[in-house]
GROMACS .gro file of C-alpha atoms in nm:
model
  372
    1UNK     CA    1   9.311   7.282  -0.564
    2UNK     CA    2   9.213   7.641  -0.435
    3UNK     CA    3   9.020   7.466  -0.120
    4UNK     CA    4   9.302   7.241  -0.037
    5UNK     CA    5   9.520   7.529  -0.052
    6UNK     CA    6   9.297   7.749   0.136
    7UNK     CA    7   9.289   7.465   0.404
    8UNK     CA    8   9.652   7.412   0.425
    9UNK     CA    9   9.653   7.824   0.467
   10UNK     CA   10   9.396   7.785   0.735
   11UNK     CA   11   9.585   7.511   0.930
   12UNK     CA   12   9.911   7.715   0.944
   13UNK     CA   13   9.759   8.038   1.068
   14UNK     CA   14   9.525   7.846   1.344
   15UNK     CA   15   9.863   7.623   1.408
   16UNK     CA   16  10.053   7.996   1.475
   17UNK     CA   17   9.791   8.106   1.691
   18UNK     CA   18   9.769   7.768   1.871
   19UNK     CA   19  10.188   7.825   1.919
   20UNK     CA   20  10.180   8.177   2.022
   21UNK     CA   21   9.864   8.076   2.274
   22UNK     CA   22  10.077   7.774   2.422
   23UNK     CA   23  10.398   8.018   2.474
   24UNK     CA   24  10.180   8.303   2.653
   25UNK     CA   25  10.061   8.036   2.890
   26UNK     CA   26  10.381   7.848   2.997
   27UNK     CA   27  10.574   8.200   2.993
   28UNK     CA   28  10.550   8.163   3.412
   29UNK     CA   29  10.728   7.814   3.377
   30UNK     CA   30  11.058   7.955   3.209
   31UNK     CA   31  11.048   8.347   3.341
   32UNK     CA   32  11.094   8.535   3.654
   33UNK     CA   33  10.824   8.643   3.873
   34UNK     CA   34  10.949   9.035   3.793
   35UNK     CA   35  10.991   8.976   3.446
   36UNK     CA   36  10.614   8.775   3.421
   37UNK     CA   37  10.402   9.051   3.607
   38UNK     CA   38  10.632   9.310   3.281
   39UNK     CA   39  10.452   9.053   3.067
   40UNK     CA   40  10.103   9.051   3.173
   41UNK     CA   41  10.158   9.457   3.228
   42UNK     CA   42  10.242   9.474   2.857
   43UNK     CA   43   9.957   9.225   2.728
   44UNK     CA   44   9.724   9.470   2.913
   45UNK     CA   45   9.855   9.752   2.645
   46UNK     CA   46   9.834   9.472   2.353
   47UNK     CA   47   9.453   9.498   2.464
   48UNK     CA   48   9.469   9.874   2.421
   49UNK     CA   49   9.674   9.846   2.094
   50UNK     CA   50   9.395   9.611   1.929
   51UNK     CA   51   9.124   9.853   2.032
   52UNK     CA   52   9.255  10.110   1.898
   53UNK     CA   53   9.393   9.963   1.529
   54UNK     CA   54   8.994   9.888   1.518
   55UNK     CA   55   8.899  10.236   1.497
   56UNK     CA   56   9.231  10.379   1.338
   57UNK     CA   57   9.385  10.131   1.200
   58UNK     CA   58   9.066   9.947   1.013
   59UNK     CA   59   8.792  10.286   1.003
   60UNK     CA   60   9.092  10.573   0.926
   61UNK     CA   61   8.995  10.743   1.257
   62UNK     CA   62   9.277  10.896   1.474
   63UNK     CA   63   9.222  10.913   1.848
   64UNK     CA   64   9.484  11.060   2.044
   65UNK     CA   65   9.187  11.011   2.356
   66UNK     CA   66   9.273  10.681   2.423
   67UNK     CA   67   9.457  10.703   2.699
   68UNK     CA   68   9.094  10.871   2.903
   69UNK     CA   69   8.940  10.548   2.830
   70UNK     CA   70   9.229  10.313   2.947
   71UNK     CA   71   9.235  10.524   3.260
   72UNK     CA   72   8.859  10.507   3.351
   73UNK     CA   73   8.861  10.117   3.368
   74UNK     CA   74   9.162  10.127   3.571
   75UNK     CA   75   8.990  10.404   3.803
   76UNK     CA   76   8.680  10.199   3.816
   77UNK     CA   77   8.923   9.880   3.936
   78UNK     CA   78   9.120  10.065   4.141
   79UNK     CA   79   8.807  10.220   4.350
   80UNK     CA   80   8.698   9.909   4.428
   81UNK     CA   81   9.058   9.757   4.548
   82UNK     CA   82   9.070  10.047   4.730
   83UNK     CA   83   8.741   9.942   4.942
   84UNK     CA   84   8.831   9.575   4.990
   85UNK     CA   85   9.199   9.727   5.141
   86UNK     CA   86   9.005   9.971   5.373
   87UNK     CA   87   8.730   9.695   5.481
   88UNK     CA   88   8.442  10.018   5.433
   89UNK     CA   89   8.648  10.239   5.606
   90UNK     CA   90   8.695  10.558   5.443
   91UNK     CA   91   9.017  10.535   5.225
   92UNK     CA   92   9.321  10.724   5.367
   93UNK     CA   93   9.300  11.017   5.078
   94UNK     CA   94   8.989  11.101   5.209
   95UNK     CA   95   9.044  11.146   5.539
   96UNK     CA   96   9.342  11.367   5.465
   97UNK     CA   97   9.126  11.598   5.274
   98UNK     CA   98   8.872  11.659   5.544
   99UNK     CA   99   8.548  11.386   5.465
  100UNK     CA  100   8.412  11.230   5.694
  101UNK     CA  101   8.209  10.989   5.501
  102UNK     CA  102   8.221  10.768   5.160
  103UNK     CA  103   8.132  10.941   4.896
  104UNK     CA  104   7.776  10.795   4.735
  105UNK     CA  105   7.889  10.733   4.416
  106UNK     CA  106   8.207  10.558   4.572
  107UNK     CA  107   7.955  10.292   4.750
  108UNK     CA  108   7.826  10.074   4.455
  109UNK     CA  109   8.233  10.004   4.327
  110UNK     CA  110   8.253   9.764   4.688
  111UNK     CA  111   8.129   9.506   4.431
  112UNK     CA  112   8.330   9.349   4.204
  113UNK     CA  113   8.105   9.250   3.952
  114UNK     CA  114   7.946   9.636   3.983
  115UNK     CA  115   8.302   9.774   3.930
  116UNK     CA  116   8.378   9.511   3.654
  117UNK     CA  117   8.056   9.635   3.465
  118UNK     CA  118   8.104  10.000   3.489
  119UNK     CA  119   8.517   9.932   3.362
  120UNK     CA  120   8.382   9.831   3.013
  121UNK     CA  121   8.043  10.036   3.024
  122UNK     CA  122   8.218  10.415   3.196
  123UNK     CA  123   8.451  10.444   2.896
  124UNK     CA  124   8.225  10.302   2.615
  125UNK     CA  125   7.900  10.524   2.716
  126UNK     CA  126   8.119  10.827   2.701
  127UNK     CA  127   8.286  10.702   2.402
  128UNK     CA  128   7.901  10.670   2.226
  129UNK     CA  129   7.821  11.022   2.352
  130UNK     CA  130   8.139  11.213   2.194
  131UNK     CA  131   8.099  11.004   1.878
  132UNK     CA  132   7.724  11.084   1.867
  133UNK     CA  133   7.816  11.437   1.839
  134UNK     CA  134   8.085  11.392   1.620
  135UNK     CA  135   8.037  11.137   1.380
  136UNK     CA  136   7.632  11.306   1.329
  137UNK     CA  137   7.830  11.588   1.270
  138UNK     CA  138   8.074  11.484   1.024
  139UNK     CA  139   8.384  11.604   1.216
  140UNK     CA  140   8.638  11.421   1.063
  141UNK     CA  141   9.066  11.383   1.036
  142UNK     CA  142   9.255  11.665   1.291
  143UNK     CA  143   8.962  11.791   1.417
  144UNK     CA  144   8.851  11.505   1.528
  145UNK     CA  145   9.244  11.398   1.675
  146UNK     CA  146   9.214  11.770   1.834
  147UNK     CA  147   8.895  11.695   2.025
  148UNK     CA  148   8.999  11.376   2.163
  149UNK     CA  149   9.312  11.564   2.294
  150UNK     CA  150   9.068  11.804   2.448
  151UNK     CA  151   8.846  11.563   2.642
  152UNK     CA  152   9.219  11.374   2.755
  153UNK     CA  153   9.278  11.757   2.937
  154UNK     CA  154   8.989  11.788   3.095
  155UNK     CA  155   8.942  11.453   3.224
  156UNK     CA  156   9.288  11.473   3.389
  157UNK     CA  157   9.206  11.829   3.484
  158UNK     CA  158   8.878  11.738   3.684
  159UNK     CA  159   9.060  11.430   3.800
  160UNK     CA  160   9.357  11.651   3.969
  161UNK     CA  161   9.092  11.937   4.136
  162UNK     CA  162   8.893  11.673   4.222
  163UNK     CA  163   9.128  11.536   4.472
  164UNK     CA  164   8.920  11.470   4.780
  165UNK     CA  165   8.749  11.199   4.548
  166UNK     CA  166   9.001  11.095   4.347
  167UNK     CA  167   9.333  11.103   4.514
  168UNK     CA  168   9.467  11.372   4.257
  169UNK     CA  169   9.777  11.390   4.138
  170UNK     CA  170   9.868  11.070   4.366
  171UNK     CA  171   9.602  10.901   4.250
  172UNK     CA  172   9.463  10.578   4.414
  173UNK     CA  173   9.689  10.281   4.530
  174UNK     CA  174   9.767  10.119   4.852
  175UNK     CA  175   9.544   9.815   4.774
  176UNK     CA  176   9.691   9.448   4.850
  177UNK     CA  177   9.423   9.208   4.780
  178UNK     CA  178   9.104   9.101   4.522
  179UNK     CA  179   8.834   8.885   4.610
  180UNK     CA  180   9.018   8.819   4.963
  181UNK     CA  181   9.355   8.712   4.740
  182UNK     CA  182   9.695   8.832   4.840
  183UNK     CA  183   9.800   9.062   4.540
  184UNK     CA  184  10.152   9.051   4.642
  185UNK     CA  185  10.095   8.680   4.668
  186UNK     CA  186  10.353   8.478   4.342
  187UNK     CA  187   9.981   8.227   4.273
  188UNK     CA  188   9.750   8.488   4.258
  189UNK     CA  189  10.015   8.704   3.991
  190UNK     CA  190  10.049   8.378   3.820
  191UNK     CA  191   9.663   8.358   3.824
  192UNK     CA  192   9.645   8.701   3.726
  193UNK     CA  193   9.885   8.668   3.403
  194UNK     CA  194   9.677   8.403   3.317
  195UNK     CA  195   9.377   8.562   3.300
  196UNK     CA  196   9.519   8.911   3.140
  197UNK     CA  197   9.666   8.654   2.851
  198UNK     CA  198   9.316   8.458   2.819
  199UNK     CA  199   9.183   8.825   2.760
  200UNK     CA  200   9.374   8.916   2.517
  201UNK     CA  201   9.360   8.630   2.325
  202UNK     CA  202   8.987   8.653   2.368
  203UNK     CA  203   9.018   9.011   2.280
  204UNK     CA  204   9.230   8.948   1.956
  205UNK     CA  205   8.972   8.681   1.810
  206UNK     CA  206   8.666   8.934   1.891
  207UNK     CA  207   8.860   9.198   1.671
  208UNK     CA  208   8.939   8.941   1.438
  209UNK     CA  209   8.591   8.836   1.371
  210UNK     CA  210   8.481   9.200   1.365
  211UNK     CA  211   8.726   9.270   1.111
  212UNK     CA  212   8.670   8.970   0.913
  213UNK     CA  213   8.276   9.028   0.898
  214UNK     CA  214   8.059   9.238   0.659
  215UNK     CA  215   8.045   9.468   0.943
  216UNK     CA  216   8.463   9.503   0.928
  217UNK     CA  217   8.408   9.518   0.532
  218UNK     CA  218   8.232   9.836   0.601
  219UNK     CA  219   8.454   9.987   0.854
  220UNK     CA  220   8.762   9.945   0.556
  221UNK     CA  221   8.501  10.127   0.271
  222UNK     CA  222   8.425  10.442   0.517
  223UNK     CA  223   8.859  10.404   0.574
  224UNK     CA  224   8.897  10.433   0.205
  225UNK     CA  225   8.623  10.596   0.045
  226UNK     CA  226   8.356  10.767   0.332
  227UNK     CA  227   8.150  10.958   0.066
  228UNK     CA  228   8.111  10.656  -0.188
  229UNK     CA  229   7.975  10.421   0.134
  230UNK     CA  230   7.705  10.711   0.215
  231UNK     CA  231   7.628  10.715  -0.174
  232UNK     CA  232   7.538  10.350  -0.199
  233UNK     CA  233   7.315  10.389   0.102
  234UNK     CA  234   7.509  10.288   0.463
  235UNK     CA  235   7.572  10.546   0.719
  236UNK     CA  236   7.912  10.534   0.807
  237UNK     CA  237   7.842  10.784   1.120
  238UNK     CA  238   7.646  10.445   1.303
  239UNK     CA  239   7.924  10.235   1.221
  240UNK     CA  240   8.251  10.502   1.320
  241UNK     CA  241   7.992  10.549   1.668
  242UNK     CA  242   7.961  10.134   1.727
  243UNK     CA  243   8.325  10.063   1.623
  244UNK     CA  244   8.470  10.378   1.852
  245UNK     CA  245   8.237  10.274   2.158
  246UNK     CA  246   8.355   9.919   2.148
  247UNK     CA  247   8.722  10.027   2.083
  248UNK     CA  248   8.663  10.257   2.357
  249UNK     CA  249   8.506   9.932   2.578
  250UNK     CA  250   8.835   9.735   2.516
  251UNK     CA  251   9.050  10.053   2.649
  252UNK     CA  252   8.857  10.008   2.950
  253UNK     CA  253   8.841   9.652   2.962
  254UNK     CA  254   9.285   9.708   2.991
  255UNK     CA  255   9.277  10.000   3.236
  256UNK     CA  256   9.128   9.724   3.469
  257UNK     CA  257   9.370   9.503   3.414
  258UNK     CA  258   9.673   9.692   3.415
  259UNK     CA  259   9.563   9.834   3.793
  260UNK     CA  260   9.591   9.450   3.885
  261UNK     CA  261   9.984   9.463   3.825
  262UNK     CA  262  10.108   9.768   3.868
  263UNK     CA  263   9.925   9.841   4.212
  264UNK     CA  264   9.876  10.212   4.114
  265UNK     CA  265   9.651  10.436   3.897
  266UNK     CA  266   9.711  10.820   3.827
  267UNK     CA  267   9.617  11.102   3.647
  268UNK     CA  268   9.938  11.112   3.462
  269UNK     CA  269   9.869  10.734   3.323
  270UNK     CA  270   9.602  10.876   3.122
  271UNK     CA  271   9.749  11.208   2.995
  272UNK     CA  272   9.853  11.311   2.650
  273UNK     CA  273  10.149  11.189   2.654
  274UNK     CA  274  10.033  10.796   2.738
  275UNK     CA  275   9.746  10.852   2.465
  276UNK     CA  276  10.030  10.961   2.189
  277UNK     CA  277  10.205  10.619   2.298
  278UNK     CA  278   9.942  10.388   2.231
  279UNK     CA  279   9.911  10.552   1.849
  280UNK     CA  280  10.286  10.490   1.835
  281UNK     CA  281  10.294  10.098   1.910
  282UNK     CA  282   9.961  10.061   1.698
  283UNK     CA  283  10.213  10.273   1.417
  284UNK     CA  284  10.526  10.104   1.492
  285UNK     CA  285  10.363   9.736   1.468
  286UNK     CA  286  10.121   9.781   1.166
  287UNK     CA  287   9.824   9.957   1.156
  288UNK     CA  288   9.575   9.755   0.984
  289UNK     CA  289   9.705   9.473   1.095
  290UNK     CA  290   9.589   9.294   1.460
  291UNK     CA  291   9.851   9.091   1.526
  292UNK     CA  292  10.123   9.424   1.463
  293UNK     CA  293   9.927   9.587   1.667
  294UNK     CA  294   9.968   9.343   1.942
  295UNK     CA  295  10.340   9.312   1.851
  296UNK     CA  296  10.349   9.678   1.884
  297UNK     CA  297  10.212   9.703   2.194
  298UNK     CA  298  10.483   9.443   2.363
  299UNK     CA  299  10.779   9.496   2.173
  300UNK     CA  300  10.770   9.870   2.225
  301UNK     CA  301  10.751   9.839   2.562
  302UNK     CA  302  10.947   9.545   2.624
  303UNK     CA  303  11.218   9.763   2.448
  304UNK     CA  304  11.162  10.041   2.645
  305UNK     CA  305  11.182   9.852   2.968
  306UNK     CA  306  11.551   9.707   2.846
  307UNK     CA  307  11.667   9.985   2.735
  308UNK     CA  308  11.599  10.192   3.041
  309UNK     CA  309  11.747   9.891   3.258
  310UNK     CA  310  12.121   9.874   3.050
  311UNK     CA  311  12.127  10.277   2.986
  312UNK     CA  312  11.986  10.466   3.201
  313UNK     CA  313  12.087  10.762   3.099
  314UNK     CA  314  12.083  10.727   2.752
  315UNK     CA  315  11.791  10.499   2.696
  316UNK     CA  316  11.536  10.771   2.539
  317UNK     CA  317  11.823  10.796   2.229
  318UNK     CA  318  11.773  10.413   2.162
  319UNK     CA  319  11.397  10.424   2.119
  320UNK     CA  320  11.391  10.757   1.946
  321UNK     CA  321  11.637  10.593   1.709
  322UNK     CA  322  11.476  10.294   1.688
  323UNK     CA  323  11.092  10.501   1.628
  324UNK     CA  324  11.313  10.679   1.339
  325UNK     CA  325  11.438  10.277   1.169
  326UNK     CA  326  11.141  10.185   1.180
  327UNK     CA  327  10.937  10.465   1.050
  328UNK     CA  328  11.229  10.531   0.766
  329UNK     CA  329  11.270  10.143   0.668
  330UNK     CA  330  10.922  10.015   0.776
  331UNK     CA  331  10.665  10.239   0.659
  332UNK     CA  332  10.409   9.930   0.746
  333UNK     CA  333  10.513   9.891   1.075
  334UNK     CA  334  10.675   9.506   1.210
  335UNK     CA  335  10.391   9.306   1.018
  336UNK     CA  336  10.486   9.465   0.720
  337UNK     CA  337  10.789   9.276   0.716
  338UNK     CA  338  10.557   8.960   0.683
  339UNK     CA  339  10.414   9.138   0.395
  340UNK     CA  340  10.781   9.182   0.191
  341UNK     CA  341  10.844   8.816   0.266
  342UNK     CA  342  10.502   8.721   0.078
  343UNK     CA  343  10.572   8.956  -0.188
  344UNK     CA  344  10.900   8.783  -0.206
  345UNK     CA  345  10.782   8.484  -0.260
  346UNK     CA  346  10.497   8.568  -0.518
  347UNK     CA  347  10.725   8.708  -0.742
  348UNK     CA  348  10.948   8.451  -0.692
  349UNK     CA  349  10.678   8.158  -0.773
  350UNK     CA  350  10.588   8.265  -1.092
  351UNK     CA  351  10.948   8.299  -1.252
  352UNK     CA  352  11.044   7.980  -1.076
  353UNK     CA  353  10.741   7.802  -1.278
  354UNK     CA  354  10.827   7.977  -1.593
  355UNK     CA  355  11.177   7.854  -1.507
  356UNK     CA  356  11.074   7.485  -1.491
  357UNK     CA  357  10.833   7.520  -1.797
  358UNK     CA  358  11.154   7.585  -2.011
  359UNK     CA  359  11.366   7.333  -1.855
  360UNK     CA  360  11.068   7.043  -1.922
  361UNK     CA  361  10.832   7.108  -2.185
  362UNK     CA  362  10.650   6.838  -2.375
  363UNK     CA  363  10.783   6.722  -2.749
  364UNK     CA  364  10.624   6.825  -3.017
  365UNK     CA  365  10.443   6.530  -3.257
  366UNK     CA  366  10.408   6.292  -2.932
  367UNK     CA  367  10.297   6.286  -2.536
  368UNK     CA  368  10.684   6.227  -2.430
  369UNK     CA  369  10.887   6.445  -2.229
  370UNK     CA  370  11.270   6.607  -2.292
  371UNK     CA  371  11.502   6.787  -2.130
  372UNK     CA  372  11.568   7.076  -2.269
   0.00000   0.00000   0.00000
């Protein structure tokens, strides 16, 4: 009865996934071509969102750095746009500030694949190195949310001075196509979506089987109890350093793909203030939970995008009331309100049986039934 149960269980949640998949994908048959390339811009931050609940949400480590890693894929993306636009000519930002030739570590990122590889590996191999020094170290909780912060400052810092290289405060954009493809073109943004929602699906079952794994069993013990994992013989500083570079990879992995809609990367996409954001929608749509996460991620943002549309003026009142609702009435985030209906409905199951048992109960000296 358990296994039939557990199957039927099974079913629906694959059947809700196979519903949610079919809805992404058709979302260019009923929408605009404005309101798809919002979409696809806010299933880039779902990517970010997951990533992040991984190593906060499912290890009990906050990183307010995010945002660094998000901005170095899209930097990485964005360099090489910026060479297929210019045809090896020397971008325009360049020329303003006086060189007169590519930089060299500018001339691998005129390959895609190169640029695609160091988008993922940029953000995770600096990710590895902070955590190696960290996690060895046992820095732990604020200090740990307070060192992120740090390395967000400087990277934006170095980005800004740097801005013969980097574009600085402008940051790099101008770029209309990929792979020869008209970026401006409806297909290729159709295309585009496409792939961004593939990717986060793809993304979402990756975290899923991490979190479901022995591995993911792990990450919720150092969450809940770091000292009794060490006693019993792991090292949770391997697994916080594995789980933060991959989180970190993912970040990345969106930067890239959030340069392909918006047409524009900057310092101030990358900042404090973005990195904060992510930790809200992760907070707002359950952490702990991927699929409030993901929720998080869009409906935050989809929010945002409305309410700055209808009220211009007013619009930041609406989401700081909305941040205060939620945080007041739903302390775990939108999935939690899954979690009351289930609760619901356990309590409910066992009084309705108990219920029933009085209503039809066998007679006593025979096998016949009575109402009672």
């Amino acid at each position: 009865m358990a296994l039939k149960s557990w199957n039927a269980k099974k079913i629906a949640i694959l059947a809700g996934y196979a519903a949610a998949a079919a809805v992404l994908f058709s979302a260019p048959m009923f929408i605009s071509d404005f309101r798809l390339n919002l979409l696809a811009k806010f299933l880039a931050f779902a990517i970010v969102a997951l990533g992040l609940d991984l190593i906060w949400g499912y290890t009990g480590i906050l990183s307010l750095g995010h945002g660094i890693f998000f901005g170095l894929g899209a930097y990485a993306m964005a360099m090489y746009l910026k060479l297929e636009s210019t045809h090896g000519k020397l971008p325009d930002f360049m020329g303003w500030s006086g060189l007169k030739e590519l930089p060299l570590f500018w001339r691998p990122f005129e390959s895609f694949p190169f640029a695609l590889a160091m988008g993922i590996l940029i953000p995770a191999l600096l990710a590895l190195a902070l955590g190696y020094f960290t996690f060895r170290n046992r820095i732990r909780g604020v200090y740990f949310t307070i060192l992120t912060q740090a390395l967000v400052i400087i990277t934006t810092t170095l980005i800004v001075g740097q801005q013969a290289v980097t574009g600085g405060t402008n940051g790099v954009t101008g770029y209309t196509t990929i792979l020869g493809y008209s970026l401006g073109s409806p297909d290729t943004k159709r295309v585009l979506y496409w792939i961004t929602a593939a990717v986060m699906l793809g993304i979402f079952v990756l975290c899923r089987y991490i979190t479901a794994s022995r591995f993911g069993k792990v990450l919720r013990a150092i969450r809940d109890g770091e000292n009794r994992v060490r006693f019993i013989g792991y090292n949770p500083a391997m697994y916080q350093m594995v789980i933060f570079t991959i989180s970190a990879g993912i970040a990345g992995l969106a930067g890239m793909l959030f340069v392909l809609h918006v047409g524009i990367i900057s310092p101030s996409m990358l900042g404090i203030v973005p990195s904060i954001e992510m930790v809200l929608w992760v907070a707002i749509g359950g952490r702990g939970t991927l699929i409030g996460a993901a929720l998080g991620a869009v409906a935050m943002n989809w929010a945002k995008s409305e309410f700055s549309t209808a009220y211009p003026e007013g619009w930041l009142f609406f989401m700081g009331g909305l941040f205060v609702v939620v945080v007041v009435f739903l302390p775990k985030g939108i999935a939690g309100l899954f979690h009351i209906r289930k609760e619901k409905l356990r309590r409910f199951m066992p009084a309705f049986l108990s219920q029933r048992g009085k209503l039809v109960s066998p007679k006593e000296g025979d096998g016949s039934l009575k109402q009672g």
